[in-house]
CSV table of C-alpha atoms in Angstrom, one decimal:
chain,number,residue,atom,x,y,z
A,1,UNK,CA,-146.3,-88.9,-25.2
A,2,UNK,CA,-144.6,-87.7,-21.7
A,3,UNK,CA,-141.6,-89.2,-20.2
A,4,UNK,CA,-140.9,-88.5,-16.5
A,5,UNK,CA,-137.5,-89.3,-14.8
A,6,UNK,CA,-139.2,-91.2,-11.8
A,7,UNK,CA,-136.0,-91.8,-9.7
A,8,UNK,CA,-132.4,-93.4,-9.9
A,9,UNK,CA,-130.7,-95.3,-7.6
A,10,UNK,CA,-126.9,-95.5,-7.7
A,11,UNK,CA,-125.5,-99.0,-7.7
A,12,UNK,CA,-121.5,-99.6,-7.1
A,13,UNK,CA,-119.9,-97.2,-10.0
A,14,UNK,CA,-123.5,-97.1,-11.9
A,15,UNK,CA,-126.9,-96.7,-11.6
A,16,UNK,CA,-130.6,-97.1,-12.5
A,17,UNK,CA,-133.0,-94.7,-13.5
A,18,UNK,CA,-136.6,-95.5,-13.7
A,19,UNK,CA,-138.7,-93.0,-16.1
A,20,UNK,CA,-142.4,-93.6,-16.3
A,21,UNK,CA,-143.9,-93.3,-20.0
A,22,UNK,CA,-147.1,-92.4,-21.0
A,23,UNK,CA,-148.8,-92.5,-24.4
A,24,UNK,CA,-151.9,-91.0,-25.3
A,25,UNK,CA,-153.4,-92.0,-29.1
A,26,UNK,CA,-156.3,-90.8,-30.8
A,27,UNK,CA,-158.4,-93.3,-30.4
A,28,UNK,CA,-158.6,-93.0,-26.6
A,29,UNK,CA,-156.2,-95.5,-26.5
A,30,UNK,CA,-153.3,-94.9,-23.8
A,31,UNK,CA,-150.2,-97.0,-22.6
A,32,UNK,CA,-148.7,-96.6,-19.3
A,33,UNK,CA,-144.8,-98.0,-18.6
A,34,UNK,CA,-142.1,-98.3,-16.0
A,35,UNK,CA,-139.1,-98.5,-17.6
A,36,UNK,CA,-135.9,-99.1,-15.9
A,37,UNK,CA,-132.5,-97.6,-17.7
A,38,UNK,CA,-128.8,-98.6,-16.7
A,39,UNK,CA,-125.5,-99.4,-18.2
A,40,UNK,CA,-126.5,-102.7,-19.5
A,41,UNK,CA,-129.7,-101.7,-21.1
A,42,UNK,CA,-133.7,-101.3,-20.8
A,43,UNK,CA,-135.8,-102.9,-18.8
A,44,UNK,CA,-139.9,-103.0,-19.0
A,45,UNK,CA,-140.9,-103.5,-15.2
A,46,UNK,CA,-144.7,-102.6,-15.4
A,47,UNK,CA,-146.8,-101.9,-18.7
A,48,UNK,CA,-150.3,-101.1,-18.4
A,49,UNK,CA,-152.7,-100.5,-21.3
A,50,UNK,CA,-156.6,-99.4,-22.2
A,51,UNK,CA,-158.1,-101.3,-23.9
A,52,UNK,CA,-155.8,-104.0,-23.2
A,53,UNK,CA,-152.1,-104.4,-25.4
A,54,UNK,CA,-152.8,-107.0,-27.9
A,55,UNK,CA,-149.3,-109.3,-28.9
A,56,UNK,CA,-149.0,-107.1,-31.7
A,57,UNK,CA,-148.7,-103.8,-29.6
A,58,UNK,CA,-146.6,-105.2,-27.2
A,59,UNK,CA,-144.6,-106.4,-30.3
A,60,UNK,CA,-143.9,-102.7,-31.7
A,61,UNK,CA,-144.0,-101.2,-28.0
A,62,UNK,CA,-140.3,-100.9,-27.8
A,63,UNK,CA,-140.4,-99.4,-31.4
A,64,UNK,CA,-142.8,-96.5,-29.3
A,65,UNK,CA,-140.5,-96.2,-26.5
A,66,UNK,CA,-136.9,-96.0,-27.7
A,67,UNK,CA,-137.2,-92.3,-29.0
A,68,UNK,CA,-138.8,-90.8,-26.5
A,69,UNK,CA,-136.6,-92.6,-23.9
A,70,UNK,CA,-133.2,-92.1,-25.4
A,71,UNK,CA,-134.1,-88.0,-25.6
A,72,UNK,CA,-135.1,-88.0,-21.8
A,73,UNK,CA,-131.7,-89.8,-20.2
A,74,UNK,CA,-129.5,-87.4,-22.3
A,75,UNK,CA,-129.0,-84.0,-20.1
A,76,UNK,CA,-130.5,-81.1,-21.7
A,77,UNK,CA,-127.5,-78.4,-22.7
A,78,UNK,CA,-127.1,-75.5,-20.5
A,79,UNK,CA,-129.1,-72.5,-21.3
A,80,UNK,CA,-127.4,-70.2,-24.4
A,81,UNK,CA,-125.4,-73.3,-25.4
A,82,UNK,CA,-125.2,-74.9,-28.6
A,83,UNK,CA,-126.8,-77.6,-29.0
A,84,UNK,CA,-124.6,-80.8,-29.8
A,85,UNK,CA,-125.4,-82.8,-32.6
A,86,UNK,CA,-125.2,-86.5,-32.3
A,87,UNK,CA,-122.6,-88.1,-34.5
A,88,UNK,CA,-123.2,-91.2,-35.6
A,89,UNK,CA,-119.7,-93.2,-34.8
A,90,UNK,CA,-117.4,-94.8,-38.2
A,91,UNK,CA,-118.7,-98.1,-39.1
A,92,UNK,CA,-117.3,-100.2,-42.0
A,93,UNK,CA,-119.4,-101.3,-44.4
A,94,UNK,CA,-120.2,-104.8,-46.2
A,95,UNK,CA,-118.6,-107.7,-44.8
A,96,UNK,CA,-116.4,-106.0,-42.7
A,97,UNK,CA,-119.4,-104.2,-40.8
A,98,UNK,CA,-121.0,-107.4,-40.3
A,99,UNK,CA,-118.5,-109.0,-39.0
A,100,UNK,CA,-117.7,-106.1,-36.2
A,101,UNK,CA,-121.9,-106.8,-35.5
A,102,UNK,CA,-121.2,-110.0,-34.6
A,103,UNK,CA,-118.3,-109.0,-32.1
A,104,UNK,CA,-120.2,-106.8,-30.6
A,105,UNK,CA,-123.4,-109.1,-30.3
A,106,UNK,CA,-121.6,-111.8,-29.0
A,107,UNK,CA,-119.1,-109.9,-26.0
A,108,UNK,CA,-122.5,-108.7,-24.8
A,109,UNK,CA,-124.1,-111.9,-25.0
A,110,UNK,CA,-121.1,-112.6,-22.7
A,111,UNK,CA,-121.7,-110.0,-20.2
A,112,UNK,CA,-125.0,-110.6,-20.0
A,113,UNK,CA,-126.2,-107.3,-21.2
A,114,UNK,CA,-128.4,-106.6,-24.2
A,115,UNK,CA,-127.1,-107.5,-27.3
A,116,UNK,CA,-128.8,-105.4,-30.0
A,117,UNK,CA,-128.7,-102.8,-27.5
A,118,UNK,CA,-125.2,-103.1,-27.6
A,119,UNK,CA,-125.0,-103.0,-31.7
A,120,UNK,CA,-126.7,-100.1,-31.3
A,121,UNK,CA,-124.4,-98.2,-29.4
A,122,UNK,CA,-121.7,-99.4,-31.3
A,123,UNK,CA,-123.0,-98.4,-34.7
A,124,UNK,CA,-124.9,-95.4,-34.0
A,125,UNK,CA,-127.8,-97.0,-35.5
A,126,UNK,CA,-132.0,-97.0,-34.4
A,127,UNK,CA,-132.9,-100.4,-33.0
A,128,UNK,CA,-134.9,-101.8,-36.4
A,129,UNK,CA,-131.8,-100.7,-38.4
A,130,UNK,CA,-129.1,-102.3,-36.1
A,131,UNK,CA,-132.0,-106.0,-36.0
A,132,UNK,CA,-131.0,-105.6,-39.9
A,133,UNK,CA,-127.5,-105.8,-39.4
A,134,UNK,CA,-127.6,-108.5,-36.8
A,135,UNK,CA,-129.7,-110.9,-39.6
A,136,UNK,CA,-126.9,-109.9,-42.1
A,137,UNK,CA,-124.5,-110.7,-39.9
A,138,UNK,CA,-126.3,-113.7,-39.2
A,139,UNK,CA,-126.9,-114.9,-43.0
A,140,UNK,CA,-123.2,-114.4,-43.4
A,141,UNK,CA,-122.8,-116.9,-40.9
A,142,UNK,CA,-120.6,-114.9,-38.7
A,143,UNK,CA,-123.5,-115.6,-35.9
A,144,UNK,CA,-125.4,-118.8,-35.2
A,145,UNK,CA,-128.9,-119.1,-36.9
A,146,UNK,CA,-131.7,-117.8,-34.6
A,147,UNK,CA,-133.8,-121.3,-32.9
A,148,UNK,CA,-137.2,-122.1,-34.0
A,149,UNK,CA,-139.8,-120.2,-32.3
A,150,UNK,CA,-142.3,-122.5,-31.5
């Protein structure tokens, strides 16, 4: 896999950052993506497969992406310095924890910015781990039920 930092345009105190992603497998397979980065989350703008992305890969797509995209918008450490760990912030556990989930789910709701996304910077935790939480949080009832897919 090869992530390059395409370009970034700076927009009022922020910006965006578009990296192009490509995966090779070892079938012959390969997937090529666009993927826009800012303050409010990740954005697929242009994903391009062969053979063609079945629903299945496009479901697990993000689940190929995240690592490989979180490693490239984080600035590599000078050369001769330590390198910094990443320390996974204090969460509560149990009830407690689930109910800071849903906080954190809902102000970004609010904001209109990603919501997982946002539980995931919050708790420090991989996107399939943080989905977890959210569906606790939702069985607890401290967030509505999901609607019917259909």
């Amino acid at each position: 896999m090869s992530v390059r930092r395409a370009w970034t345009v700076r927009q009022g105190s922020g910006a965006v950052t578009w990296f192009e992603v490509r995966l090779a497998f070892a079938d012959g397979a390969r997937v090529e993506a666009l993927a826009a980065v800012s303050e409010g989350g990740v954005c697929l703008e242009d994903v391009r497969g062969r053979p063609g992305l079945s629903l299945d890969d496009l479901a697990v797509l993000a689940e190929w992406l995240e690592g490989p995209l979180a490693e490239a918008c984080v600035p590599s450490p000078a050369p001769g310095a330590p390198a910094a760990r990443r320390a996974r912030p204090e969460w509560p556990r149990g009830r407690e924890g689930r109910r800071l989930v849903a906080r954190e789910y809902r102000a970004a709701q609010e904001r209109g910015a990603d919501p997982v996304l946002a539980v995931m910077r919050a708790t420090g935790h991989s996107r399939r781990a943080s989905l977890r939480l959210i569906g606790q949080a939702r069985d607890e009832g401290f967030l509505t039920p999901r609607r019917a897919r259909r």
